[in-house]
PDB file of C-alpha atoms and ligand atoms in Angstrom:
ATOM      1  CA  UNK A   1      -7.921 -19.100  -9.909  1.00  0.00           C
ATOM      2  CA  UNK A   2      -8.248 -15.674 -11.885  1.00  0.00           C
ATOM      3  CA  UNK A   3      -4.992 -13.401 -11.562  1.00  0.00           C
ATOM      4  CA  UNK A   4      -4.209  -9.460 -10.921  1.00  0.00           C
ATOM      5  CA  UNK A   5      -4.707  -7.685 -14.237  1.00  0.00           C
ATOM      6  CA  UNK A   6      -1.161  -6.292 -15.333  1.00  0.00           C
ATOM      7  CA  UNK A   7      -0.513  -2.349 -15.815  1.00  0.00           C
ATOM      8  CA  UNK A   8       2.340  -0.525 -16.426  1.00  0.00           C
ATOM      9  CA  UNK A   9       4.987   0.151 -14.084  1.00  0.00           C
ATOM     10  CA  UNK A  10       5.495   4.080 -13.699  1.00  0.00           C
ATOM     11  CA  UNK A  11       9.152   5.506 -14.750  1.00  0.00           C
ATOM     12  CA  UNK A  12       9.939   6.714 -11.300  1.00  0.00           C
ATOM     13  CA  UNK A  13       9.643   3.642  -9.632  1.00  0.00           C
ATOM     14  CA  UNK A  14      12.837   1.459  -9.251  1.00  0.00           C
ATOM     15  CA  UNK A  15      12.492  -1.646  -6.537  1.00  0.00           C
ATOM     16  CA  UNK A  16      16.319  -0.626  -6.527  1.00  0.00           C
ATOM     17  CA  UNK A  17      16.055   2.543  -5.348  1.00  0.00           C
ATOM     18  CA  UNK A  18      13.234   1.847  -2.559  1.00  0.00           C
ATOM     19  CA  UNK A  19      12.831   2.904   0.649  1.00  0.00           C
ATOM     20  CA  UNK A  20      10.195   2.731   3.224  1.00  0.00           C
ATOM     21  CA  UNK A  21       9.310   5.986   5.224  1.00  0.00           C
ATOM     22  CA  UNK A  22       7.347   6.950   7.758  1.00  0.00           C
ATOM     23  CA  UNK A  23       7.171  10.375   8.577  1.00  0.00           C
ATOM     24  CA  UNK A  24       4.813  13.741  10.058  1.00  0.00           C
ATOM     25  CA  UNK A  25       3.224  13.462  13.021  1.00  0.00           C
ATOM     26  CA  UNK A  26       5.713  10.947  14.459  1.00  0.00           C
ATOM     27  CA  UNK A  27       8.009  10.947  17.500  1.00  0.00           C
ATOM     28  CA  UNK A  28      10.635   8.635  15.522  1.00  0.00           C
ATOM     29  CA  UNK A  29      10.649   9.049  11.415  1.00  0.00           C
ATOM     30  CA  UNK A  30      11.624   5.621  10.008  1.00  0.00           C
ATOM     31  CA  UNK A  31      13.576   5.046   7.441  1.00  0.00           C
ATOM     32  CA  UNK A  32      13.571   1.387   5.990  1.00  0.00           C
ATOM     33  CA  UNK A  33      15.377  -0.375   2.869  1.00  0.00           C
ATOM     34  CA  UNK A  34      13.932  -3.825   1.876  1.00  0.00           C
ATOM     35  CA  UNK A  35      16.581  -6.072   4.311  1.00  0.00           C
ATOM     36  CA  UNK A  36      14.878  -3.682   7.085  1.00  0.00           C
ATOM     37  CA  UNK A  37      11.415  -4.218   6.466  1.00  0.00           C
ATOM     38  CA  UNK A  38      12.073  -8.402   5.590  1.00  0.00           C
ATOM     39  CA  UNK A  39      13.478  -8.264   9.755  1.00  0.00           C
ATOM     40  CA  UNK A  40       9.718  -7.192  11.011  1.00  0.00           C
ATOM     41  CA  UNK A  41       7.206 -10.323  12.295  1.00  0.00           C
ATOM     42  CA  UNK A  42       4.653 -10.724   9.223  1.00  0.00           C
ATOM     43  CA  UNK A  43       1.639 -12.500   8.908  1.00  0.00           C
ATOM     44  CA  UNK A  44      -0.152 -14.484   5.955  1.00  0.00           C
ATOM     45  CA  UNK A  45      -4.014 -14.586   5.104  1.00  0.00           C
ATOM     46  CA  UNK A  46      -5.788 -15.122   1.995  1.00  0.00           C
ATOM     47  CA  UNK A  47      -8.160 -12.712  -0.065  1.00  0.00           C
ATOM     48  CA  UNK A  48     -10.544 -12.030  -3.418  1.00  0.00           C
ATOM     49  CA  UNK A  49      -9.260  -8.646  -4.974  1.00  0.00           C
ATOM     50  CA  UNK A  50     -11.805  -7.008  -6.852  1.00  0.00           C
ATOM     51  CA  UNK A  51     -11.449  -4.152  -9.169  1.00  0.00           C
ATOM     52  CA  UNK A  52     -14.500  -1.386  -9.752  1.00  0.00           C
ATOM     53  CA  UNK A  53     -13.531  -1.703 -14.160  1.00  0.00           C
ATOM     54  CA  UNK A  54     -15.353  -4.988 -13.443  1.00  0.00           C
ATOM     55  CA  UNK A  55     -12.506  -7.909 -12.655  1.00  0.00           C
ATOM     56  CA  UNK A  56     -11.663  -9.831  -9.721  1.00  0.00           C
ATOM     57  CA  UNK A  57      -8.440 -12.087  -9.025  1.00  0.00           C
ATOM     58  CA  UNK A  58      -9.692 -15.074  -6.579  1.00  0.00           C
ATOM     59  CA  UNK A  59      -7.327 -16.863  -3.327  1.00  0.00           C
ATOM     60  CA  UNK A  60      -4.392 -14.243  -3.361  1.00  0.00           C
ATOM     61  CA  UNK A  61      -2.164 -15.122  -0.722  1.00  0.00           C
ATOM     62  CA  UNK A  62      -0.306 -12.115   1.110  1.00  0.00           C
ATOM     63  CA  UNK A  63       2.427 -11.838   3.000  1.00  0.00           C
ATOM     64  CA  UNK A  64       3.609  -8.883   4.822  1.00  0.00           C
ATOM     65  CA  UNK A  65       3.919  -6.382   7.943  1.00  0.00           C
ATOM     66  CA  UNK A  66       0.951  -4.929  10.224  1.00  0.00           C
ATOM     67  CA  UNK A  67       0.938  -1.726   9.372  1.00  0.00           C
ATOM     68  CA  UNK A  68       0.186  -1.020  12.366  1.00  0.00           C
ATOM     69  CA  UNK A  69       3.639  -2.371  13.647  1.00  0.00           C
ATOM     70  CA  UNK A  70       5.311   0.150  11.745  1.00  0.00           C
ATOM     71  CA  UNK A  71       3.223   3.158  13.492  1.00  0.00           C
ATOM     72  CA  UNK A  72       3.758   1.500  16.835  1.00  0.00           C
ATOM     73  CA  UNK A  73       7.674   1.628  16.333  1.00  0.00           C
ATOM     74  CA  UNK A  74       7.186   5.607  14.802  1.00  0.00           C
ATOM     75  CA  UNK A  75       5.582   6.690  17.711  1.00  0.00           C
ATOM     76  CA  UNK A  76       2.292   8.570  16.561  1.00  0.00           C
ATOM     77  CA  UNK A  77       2.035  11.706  18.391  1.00  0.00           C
ATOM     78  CA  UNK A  78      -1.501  12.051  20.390  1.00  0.00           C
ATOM     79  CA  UNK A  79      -2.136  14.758  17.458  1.00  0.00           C
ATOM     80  CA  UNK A  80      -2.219  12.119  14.555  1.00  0.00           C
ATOM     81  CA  UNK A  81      -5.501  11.020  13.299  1.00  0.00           C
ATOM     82  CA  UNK A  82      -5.175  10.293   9.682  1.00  0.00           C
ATOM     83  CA  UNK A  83      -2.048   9.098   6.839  1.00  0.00           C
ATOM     84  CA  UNK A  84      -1.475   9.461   3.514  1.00  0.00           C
ATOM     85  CA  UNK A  85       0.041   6.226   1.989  1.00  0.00           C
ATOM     86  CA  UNK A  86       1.905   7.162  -1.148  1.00  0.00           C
ATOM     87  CA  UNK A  87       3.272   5.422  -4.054  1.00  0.00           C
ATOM     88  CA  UNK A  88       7.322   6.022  -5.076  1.00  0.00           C
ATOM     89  CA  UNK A  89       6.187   7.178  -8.687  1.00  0.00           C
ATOM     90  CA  UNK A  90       4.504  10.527  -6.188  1.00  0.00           C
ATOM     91  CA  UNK A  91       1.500  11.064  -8.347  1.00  0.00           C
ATOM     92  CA  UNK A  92      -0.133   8.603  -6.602  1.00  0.00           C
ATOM     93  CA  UNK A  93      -1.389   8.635  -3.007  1.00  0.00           C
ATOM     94  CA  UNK A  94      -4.889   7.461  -0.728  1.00  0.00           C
ATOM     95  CA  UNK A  95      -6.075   8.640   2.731  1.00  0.00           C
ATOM     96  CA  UNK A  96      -6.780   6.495   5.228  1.00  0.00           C
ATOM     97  CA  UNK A  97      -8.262   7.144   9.340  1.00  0.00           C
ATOM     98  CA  UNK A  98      -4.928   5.843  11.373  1.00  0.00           C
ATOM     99  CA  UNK A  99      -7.353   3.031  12.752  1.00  0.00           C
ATOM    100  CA  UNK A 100      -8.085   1.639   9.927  1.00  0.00           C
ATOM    101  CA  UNK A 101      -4.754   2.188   8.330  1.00  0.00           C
ATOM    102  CA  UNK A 102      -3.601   0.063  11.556  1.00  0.00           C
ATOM    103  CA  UNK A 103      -5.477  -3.391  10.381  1.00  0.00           C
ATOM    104  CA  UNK A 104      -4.035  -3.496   6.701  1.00  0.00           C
ATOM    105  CA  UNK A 105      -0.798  -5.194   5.613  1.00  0.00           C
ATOM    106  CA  UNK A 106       1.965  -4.016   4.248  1.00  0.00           C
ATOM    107  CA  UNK A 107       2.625  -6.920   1.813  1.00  0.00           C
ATOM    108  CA  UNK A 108       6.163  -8.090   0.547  1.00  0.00           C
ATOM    109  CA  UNK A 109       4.807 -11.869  -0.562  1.00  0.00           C
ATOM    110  CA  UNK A 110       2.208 -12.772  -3.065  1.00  0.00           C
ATOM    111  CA  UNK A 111       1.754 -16.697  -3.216  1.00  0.00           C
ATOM    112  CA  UNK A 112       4.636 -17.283  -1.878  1.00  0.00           C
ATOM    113  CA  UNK A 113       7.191 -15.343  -4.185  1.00  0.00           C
ATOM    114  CA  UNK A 114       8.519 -11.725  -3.425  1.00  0.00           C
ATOM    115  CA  UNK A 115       5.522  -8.929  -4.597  1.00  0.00           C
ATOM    116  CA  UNK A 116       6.593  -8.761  -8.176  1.00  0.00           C
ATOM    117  CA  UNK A 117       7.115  -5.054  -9.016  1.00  0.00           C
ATOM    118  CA  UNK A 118       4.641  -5.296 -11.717  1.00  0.00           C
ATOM    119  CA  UNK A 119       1.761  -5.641  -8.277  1.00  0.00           C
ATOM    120  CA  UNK A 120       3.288  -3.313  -6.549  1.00  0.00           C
ATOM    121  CA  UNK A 121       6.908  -4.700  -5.026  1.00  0.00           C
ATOM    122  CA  UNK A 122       8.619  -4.576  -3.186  1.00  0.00           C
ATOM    123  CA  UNK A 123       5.562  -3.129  -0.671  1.00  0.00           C
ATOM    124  CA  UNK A 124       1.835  -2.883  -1.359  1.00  0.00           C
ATOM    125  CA  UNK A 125      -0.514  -1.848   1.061  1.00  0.00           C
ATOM    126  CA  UNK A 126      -3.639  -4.196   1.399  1.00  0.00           C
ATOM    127  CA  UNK A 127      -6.005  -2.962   3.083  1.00  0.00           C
ATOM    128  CA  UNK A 128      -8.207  -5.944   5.270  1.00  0.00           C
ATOM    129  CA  UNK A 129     -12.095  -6.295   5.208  1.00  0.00           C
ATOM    130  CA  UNK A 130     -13.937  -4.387   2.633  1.00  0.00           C
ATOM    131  CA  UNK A 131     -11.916  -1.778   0.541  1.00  0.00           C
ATOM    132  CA  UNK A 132     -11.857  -0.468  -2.715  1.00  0.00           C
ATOM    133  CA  UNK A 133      -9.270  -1.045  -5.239  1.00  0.00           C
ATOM    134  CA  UNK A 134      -7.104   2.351  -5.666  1.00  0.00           C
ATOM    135  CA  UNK A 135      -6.861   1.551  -1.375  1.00  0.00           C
ATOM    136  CA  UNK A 136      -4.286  -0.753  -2.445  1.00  0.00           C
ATOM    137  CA  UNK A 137      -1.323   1.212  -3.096  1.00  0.00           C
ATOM    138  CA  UNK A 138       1.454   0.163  -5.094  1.00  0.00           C
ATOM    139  CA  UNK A 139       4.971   0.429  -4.509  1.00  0.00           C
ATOM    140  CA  UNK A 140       4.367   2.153  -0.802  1.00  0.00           C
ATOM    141  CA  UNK A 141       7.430   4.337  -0.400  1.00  0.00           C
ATOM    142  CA  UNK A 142       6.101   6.926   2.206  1.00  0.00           C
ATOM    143  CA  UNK A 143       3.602   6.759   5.438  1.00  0.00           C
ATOM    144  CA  UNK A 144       2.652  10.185   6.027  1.00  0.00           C
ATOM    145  CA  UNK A 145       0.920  11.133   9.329  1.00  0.00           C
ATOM    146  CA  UNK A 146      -1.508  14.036   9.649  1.00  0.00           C
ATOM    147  CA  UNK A 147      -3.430  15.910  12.441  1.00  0.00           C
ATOM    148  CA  UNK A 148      -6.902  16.447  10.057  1.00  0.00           C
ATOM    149  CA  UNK A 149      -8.468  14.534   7.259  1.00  0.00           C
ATOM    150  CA  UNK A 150      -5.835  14.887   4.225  1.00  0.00           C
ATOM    151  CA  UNK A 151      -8.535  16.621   1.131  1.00  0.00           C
ATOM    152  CA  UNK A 152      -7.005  16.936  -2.053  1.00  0.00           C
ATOM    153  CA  UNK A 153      -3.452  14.865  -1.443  1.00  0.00           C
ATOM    154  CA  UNK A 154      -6.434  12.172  -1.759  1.00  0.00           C
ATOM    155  CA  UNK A 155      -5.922  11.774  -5.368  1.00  0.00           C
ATOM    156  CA  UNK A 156      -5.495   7.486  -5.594  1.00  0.00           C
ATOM    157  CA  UNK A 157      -9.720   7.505  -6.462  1.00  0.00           C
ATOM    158  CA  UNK A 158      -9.637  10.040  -9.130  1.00  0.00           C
ATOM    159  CA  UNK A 159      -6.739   8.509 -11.290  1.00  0.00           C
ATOM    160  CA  UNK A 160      -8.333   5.009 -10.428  1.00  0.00           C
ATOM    161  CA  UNK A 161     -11.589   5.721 -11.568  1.00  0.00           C
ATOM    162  CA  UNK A 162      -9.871   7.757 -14.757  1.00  0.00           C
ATOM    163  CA  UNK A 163      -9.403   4.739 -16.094  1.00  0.00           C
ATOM    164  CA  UNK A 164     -12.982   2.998 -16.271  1.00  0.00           C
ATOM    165  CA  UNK A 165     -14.731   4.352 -19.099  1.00  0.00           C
TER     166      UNK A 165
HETATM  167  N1  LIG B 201       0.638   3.253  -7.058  1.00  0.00           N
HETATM  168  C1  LIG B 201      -0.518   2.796  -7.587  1.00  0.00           C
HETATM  169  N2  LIG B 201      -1.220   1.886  -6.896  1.00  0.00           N
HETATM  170  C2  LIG B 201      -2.383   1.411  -7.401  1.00  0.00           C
HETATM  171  C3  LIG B 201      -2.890   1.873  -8.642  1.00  0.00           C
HETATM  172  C4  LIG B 201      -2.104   2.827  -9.346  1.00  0.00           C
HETATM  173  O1  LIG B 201      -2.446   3.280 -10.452  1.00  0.00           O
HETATM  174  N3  LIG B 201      -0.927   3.260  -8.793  1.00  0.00           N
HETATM  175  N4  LIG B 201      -4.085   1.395  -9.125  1.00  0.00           N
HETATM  176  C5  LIG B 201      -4.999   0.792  -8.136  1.00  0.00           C
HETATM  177  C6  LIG B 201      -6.098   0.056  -8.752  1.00  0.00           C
HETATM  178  S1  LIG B 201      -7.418   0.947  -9.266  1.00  0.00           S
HETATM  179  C7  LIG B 201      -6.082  -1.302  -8.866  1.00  0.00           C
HETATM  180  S2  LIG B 201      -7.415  -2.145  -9.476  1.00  0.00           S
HETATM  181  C8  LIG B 201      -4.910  -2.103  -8.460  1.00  0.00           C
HETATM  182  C9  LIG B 201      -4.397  -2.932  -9.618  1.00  0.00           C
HETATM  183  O2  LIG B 201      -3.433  -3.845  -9.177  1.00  0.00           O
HETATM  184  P1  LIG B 201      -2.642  -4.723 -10.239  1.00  0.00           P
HETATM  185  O3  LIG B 201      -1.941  -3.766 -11.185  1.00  0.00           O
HETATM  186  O4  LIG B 201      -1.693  -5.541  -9.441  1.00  0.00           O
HETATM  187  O5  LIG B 201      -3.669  -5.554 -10.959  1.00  0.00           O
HETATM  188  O6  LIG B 201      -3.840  -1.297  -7.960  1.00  0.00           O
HETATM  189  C10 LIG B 201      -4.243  -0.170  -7.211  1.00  0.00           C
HETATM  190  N5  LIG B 201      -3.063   0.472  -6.691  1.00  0.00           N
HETATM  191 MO1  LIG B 202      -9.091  -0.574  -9.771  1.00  0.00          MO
END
C-alpha cells in the first residue's frame, strides 16, 4: 500500500477552531462543530487516490457523512443548482453540480483513525467515482449553495495544477 503524499498545513486552519457550515440557498443554515457532525449515520468504502503531479495512494479506507445528508437536513431551496465547497484556510475552494456534490462523502475517518489534519481533518470531501484531485477538499469548513454555475470562486484547479511543473 502507497500513502497520501504530505503538504503543508495552511496557517489559518486550526482543527480547534472548526466548524462545519452550510449556508446560501438553504431554508435552514447549519452550523456544526466536530461532536455534531460525529452524531450523523456515516458510511465506509474503499478507494485509489490519484494525484495529476503523477502519484497515487492505493486501498484508502474512508469514513464519513453523505453529503448529501447534510443538504437534505439544510433544506435546498428549488433555486439551488450548484455549491462551492471551501477549505477553512479561504483561499481554497471547488465547484461542484448539487447532484453530484450529493454522492461524495464528507470524510472524518481514514483507515480507521480520525482524518489526520495533515489530509485534511477533521472533514475532507471525497468525491465518489471518477474525480480529480483538487475535488478533494481539505479541511471543509463551508457548503455554499448557489442558483448558477459558481465561475471564478472555482479557484481549487488553478492552485492545484500551480504546483505541477
Ligand atoms: N484545502 C485544500 N485541499 C486540497 C488541496 C489544497 O491545496 N488545499 N490540494 C488538493 C490536491 S491537488 C491533492 S493531490 C490532495 C492532496 O492530499 P494530501 O495532502 O492528503 O496528499 O488534496 C487536494 N485538496
Ligand atoms: Mo493533486
Amino acid at each position: 500500500m502507497s500513502d497520501l503524499e504530505t503538504h503543508d498545513v495552511p496557517e489559518d486552519v486550526d482543527a480547534d477552531a472548526w466548524r462545519l457550515g452550510v449556508t446560501g440557498a438553504v431554508g435552514r443554515e447549519m452550523d456544526a462543530d466536530v461532536a455534531d457532525l460525529a452524531t450523523l449515520p456515516t458510511e465506509t468504502f474503499t478507494a485509489d487516490f490519484s494525484c495529476v503531479e503523477g502519484w497515487v495512494a492505493e486501498d484508502l479506507t474512508w469514513r464519513g457523512v453523505r453529503v448529501g445528508d447534510l443538504l437534505e437536513r439544510a433544506g435546498p431551496t428549488a433555486a439551488a443548482t450548484h455549491a462551492l465547497v471551501r477549505a477553512m484556510d479561504g483561499a481554497y475552494a471547488c465547484s461542484f453540480p448539487l447532484e453530484r456534490l450529493s454522492e461524495a462523502v464528507l470524510a472524518i475517518e481514514l483507515d480507521g483513525a480520525p482524518l489526520p489534519i495533515e489530509h485534511g481533518g477533521p472533514a475532507r470531501l471525497v468525491p465518489t467515482g471518477a474525480a480529480d484531485c483538487w475535488e478533494s477538499v481539505k479541511w471543509v469548513a463551508e457548503i455554499e449553495l448557489v442558483d448558477s454555475p459558481p465561475g471564478d470562486d472555482d479557484t481549487a484547479k488553478s492552485i492545484a495544477l500551480s504546483r505541477v511543473e
